[in-house]
Amino acid sequence: MYIFIFCLYSVPILLFSVWKSNYLVLNRRSHLSLFVLVNKHKPWIESSYHGIITENTDAVLLDPPLVALDKDAPVPYAGEICGFHVQGLSAPFEAVVLNRTSGEGRLRARGPIDCERQREFTFIIQAHDCGTGPKGHAKKRSHKAVVHVQVGDVNEFSPVFGQLEYHGSVTEGKVYDSILQVQASDQDCSPQYSQICNYQITSQDTAFAIDRNGNIRNTESLSFDKKSHYKIRVTAFDCGQKRATQDTVVHIHVKPICKPGWQGWSKLVDYEPGMGGKLLFPKMHLETCAGSVSWIRTTVELETSGAGRGCDRQSYSERSLQKLCGASSGSTDLLPAPSGVFNWTATLVTDGGRDSDLTYRFDGRQAAKIPDWVVPQNLTHQFTITTWMKHGPSPGQRAEKETLLCNSDKTEMNRHHYSLYVHNCRLVFLLRTDYTQTDSFRPAEFHWKLEQICDKEWHYYIISVDFPVVTLYVDGVTFDPYLVTDDWPIHSSQIDVQLTVGACWQGGEVSKAKFTQYFRGSLSGLTIRPGKIESQKIISCLQSCKEGLDITSPESLGQRIKFHLNPAQSLVVMEGEDLEQMNAALRKVSYINSRQFPTKGARHLRISTAVQCFGEDVCISVPDIEAVVMVMQPSEPRITISGAEHLTIPASDLALGLSLFRDLHIISTVIKSDGQTNTDHRSGAFKEITHNLDYCDIMVLGEELRAGLESLELHHSALSGKHLEYANSSTGMSIYGVDSISHYTEVIRQVRYQSRQAVDSVRTFRLTCSELNGRYISDQYTLQVNILHSEEAIEHVNHVMAPPKYMQIIHPTVIESNSYSSVVPAVATAVIVLCIAALLVALLSVYRLNQPENQEHIHKHPLPEKQADCDGSSLSITVNPLESPSAQNPVKKYENTVTKQNYNQPN
C-alpha cells in the first residue's frame, strides 16, 4: 500500500518535472532562433581615413567623414551604432557617436596636440552596434579601418638668433662678398613657419647689406680714418613673416692698411686762357702697397657738357664756321642773333649766358616765321640742312610731331613742301617734289631712329639732300634711313609758302591760321643752303671741339705703353705691364683749349684704373678719382673804333661817292694781368692784342637811304683774298665773316656813300663791330656827314678862298700811347685851301665829261670805275669855324638796323 501511495504521488511529480524540463528546452530553442534573425549583420565603415587637426585644438577634420552603417537597420539595437573603438596606445584620440540611427560619428583629441612633439598619428578604429537589447548583448563589430591624422602647425614661435652678438672685421679699401654670417632658428614644426626666409638690417644709413642667408657684406669701401667700428642691428623673419623678438647686434671692425690708389694729384687744376696745354698730373703715381701688379690700364675721361654745345666750340655763327671749314658759300642762317632786321628771333628764349654759345630753347609754345626775303629761293634737288639739337623724350604715350623746320602753304591749303621734325624719338625729313618735275610716286618721307635724338645731349645734325637720296650725319657719323615712304608730287600753284622754325604754319583748312606741331628742345646754328656737304673733313671741322686732352711727347712713352686717344680728344686710354712707365705716361696727359676766348667754368675729369696681379685670386682695387679743370675767365677785349667824327662835302660831289672811313682805326686791348683798373692807355694798364672779328655793321641813323638815289657802295675787289662778305640795304651795310681786324679795317675804309640827288643837309652813320657772334661788341663810332647844297657850297668856297684864322680836323679821342696835338700854321693852311679849290674845279670838270660812260656794276649797286677821293684833302673832313651855327642844319639821330637781303648775321 505504501508502494501504491508512493507511486500515486511520485508519478504526477515525475510527469510534471518531465513536462517542465521539456518546456524549458523548447522555450530556449525558440528564443535562440529569434536572436539569430534580429542581429545578423555587423556594422560597416570605410577602410581608411585621412584627417587634419590644428595644434592646440581637439577637432579632427576627416576625409571621408566618420559614418558607420548596419544592414540590420531599422531593427532596434541591432541596426543602431553604439560606439567607435580607437586602437593604439599612442593615439591621443577618441571617437564619439553623434547619431546612433545614422551612424554619424566624430573623431576628437583627448587633449591638446603639439605639432612640435609629433606631426602625425596613425591608428585603428572600429564601430560596433548595440546588440540585441539595451544591455548590448550579442553586439557586433565592424572591420578595422586605418586612420592617418596630420597635425597642422601654428606660427607660435618667433625666430631666435644663435648669438646675441656677432663680431667681424674688414680691411679698409676692400669690398667683401661676405664678412660674416648670422643665423637664426625657429621651433615651429612646419617648413613654412620653421624656416628663416629673410634677414634685415634695422640700422639706418649703413654701408652694409645682408642677403637671405644671413651673409653680411659691405656695399662700399670703408676707411679706417673715417670710421673704425660699425655697430649694426639685424633681425630675422620666418616664412610666415613673424619677426624675431630680439635683434642681434653685429660689430664690424675696420682694419687699417696701406691704401692702393693714385697719389700726388690735385682735385682742382686752374687753366688760364691762352696758355696752350697744361699738364694735369705732373706728380701723380700709383700706390700698390707692395702688391704685385702684372698689368694696368688707366682711362682719363674729360667731361665737357657744361661748356656750350657739349664742349667748348667756336661760337661763331654756323654760316661763318662753314666758310672757315672750307664749305661753299650761300648758306642762310635761320636762327641768327636778334637785331632790328633779324627780329624773328627776338621773341625766342635763349639758353646759356653771355660767355656761352647762342642757343634757343623751345618749350612747345614758341615758334618763329622766317621773312620771305631771307628764305632761299634757289633750292634744287641738292641742298643741306644743318643744326645743333638737344632733345629729350616727348611727354605722353602718343607724342605729337615736333617740328624743327617747316615750309608750308601760307594760305588756302595746308601742304607741307619740306619739313624736319621729331616724332616718338624718330627724326623724320619730309620732302614733296613738284608735280612739274615728275608725275609718279617718289620718295617723300625719310625716317631715322637713333638714341641720340632723345638723350638730352647736344648733337650736330646734317641733312644732306641729293634727291632721291637723303643722308643723315650725326656728330660726323653717317646714318641711312631705316624707312622711306613714297608719296605723290605736289601740284604747282600760286599759293605763297611760309618757312617757320619751332613749329609748322597752318594757314589753310582752318578757321584761323595758327602754328601747330610745336618743338620741345633746344636748337642752335640752324642753316639751310643749296648744294651738299663736300667732304667728311668739312663735317668733322664743323662739329669739332676746341678743347680736349693731349699727350705731351707721345713718342717718349716707350713701346711697352699702348695708348688710344679718341677723335674728340675727350678720352685717353693707356695700358701696359710696367708700373713706373705707366706713372710716367700719365704725367704727360694735359688739357688744351685752342680758343683765344674760351668759355669759363669747370670741366670734370674722371680717372679709372683696372689692374691684374700675378696669379693671385685677390688683387688690389684702385678707386676712381675725380678732378676739375677750372677754365678761368678770359680777359675781355675792348674793341675801340676811332676816326673822323665830321665830314663836309658839297652835294654835287656826292655823285662821285664819298669815302666815309678813310682814316678809320680799329684796335683791341685787354687789361694787363697786374689787375690795374686805370682806363688811361698811356698809363700802361692796357695792352693791344690781335684777334678776329665776325661782323661790322654800318647803320644809317635817321631816315633810310632813298632807293635809287642814295646808297652805300663797296667794290667787290675789296673782298678779294679775304673771308668776308657783305649785305647792303637802305638801312645800312653789314660786312661779316671771320677775319682779322686789319682786313676788316682795310675793307671798311673802302666803303663809299653815294648820293645822286642830295636832299638832306646831314647824314649820320654809326659803325659797330663784333667778335664771337656778339659776345664782345665794340664801342659805337658815329660819323656825321655835312652836305653843302649849291648856295651853301658857293659861300663855303668863298670862305675857303679867304683863309680863315682857324681850321682844324675834328677827331674823336684816339687811344694811343704816343697821341699828340698840333696846330696848323697859317701859311700851311692857306696852301692847303688853294690846293683844295683847284682840286674841286678839276673834279667837277672830269665828272661832267665822263658822266655818261663811266658806270660799271659794283656788286649790287652802280659805282664809277675810277673815282677821285673827295676826302683826299682836308676839305672833306673840315668845317668852317667862321660859319654861323644857324647855317648848319640840326641832326636828328634815329637808329635804323641794316637789312641784309638773303644774308645772315653771325650768331
Coordinates of N, CA, C and O in Angstrom, one line a residue, residues 257-266 280-289 583 586-587 607 609 622-623 625:
I257 N 95.1 99.6 -43.3 CA 96.2 99.0 -44.1 C 96.6 100.1 -45.1 O 96.1 101.2 -45.2
C258 N 97.6 99.8 -45.9 CA 98.1 100.7 -46.9 C 96.9 100.8 -48.0 O 96.3 99.8 -48.3
K259 N 96.8 102.0 -48.5 CA 95.7 102.3 -49.4 C 96.2 102.3 -50.8 O 96.9 103.2 -51.2
P260 N 95.8 101.3 -51.6 CA 96.2 101.4 -53.0 C 95.4 102.5 -53.7 O 94.2 102.7 -53.4
G261 N 96.0 103.2 -54.6 CA 95.4 104.2 -55.3 C 96.3 105.3 -55.8 O 97.6 105.2 -55.5
W262 N 95.8 106.2 -56.5 CA 96.6 107.3 -57.1 C 96.9 108.3 -56.0 O 96.0 108.8 -55.3
Q263 N 98.1 108.8 -56.0 CA 98.6 109.8 -55.0 C 99.4 110.8 -55.7 O 99.9 110.6 -56.8
G264 N 99.4 112.0 -55.1 CA 100.2 113.1 -55.7 C 99.4 113.9 -56.7 O 100.0 114.5 -57.6
W265 N 98.1 113.9 -56.7 CA 97.3 114.6 -57.7 C 96.4 115.7 -57.0 O 96.2 115.6 -55.8
S266 N 96.0 116.7 -57.8 CA 95.2 117.8 -57.2 C 93.8 117.7 -57.7 O 93.6 117.4 -58.9
L280 N 98.1 117.8 -66.4 CA 97.1 117.6 -65.3 C 97.6 116.9 -64.1 O 97.2 117.2 -63.0
F281 N 98.6 116.0 -64.3 CA 99.0 115.2 -63.2 C 100.6 115.1 -63.2 O 101.2 114.0 -63.4
P282 N 101.2 116.2 -63.0 CA 102.7 116.2 -63.1 C 103.4 115.4 -62.0 O 104.6 115.0 -62.3
K283 N 102.8 115.1 -60.9 CA 103.5 114.4 -59.8 C 102.7 113.1 -59.4 O 103.0 112.5 -58.4
M284 N 101.8 112.7 -60.2 CA 100.9 111.6 -59.7 C 101.6 110.2 -59.9 O 102.3 110.0 -60.9
H285 N 101.4 109.3 -59.0 CA 101.9 107.9 -59.1 C 100.9 107.0 -58.4 O 100.1 107.4 -57.6
L286 N 100.9 105.7 -58.8 CA 100.0 104.7 -58.3 C 100.7 104.0 -57.1 O 101.8 103.4 -57.3
E287 N 100.0 104.0 -56.0 CA 100.5 103.2 -54.8 C 99.8 101.9 -54.8 O 98.6 101.8 -54.7
T288 N 100.6 100.8 -54.9 CA 100.1 99.4 -54.9 C 100.2 98.7 -53.6 O 99.8 97.6 -53.5
C289 N 100.9 99.3 -52.6 CA 101.0 98.7 -51.2 C 101.7 97.3 -51.4 O 101.2 96.3 -50.8
N583 N 103.2 105.3 -64.7 CA 103.2 106.6 -64.0 C 103.8 107.7 -64.8 O 103.2 108.8 -64.8
L586 N 101.2 108.8 -67.5 CA 100.1 109.5 -67.1 C 100.5 111.0 -66.7 O 99.7 111.9 -66.8
R587 N 101.7 111.2 -66.3 CA 102.2 112.6 -66.0 C 102.2 113.4 -67.3 O 102.3 114.7 -67.2
I607 N 89.3 109.6 -63.6 CA 90.4 108.6 -63.9 C 90.0 107.3 -63.3 O 89.8 107.2 -62.0
T609 N 90.9 103.0 -63.2 CA 92.0 102.1 -63.3 C 91.6 100.7 -63.1 O 90.8 100.4 -62.2
V622 N 91.8 99.7 -57.3 CA 92.2 101.1 -57.3 C 91.0 101.9 -57.5 O 90.3 101.8 -58.5
P623 N 90.6 102.8 -56.6 CA 89.4 103.5 -56.7 C 89.5 104.6 -57.8 O 90.6 105.1 -58.0
I625 N 89.1 108.3 -59.3 CA 89.3 109.6 -58.8 C 88.7 110.6 -59.7 O 88.6 110.4 -60.9

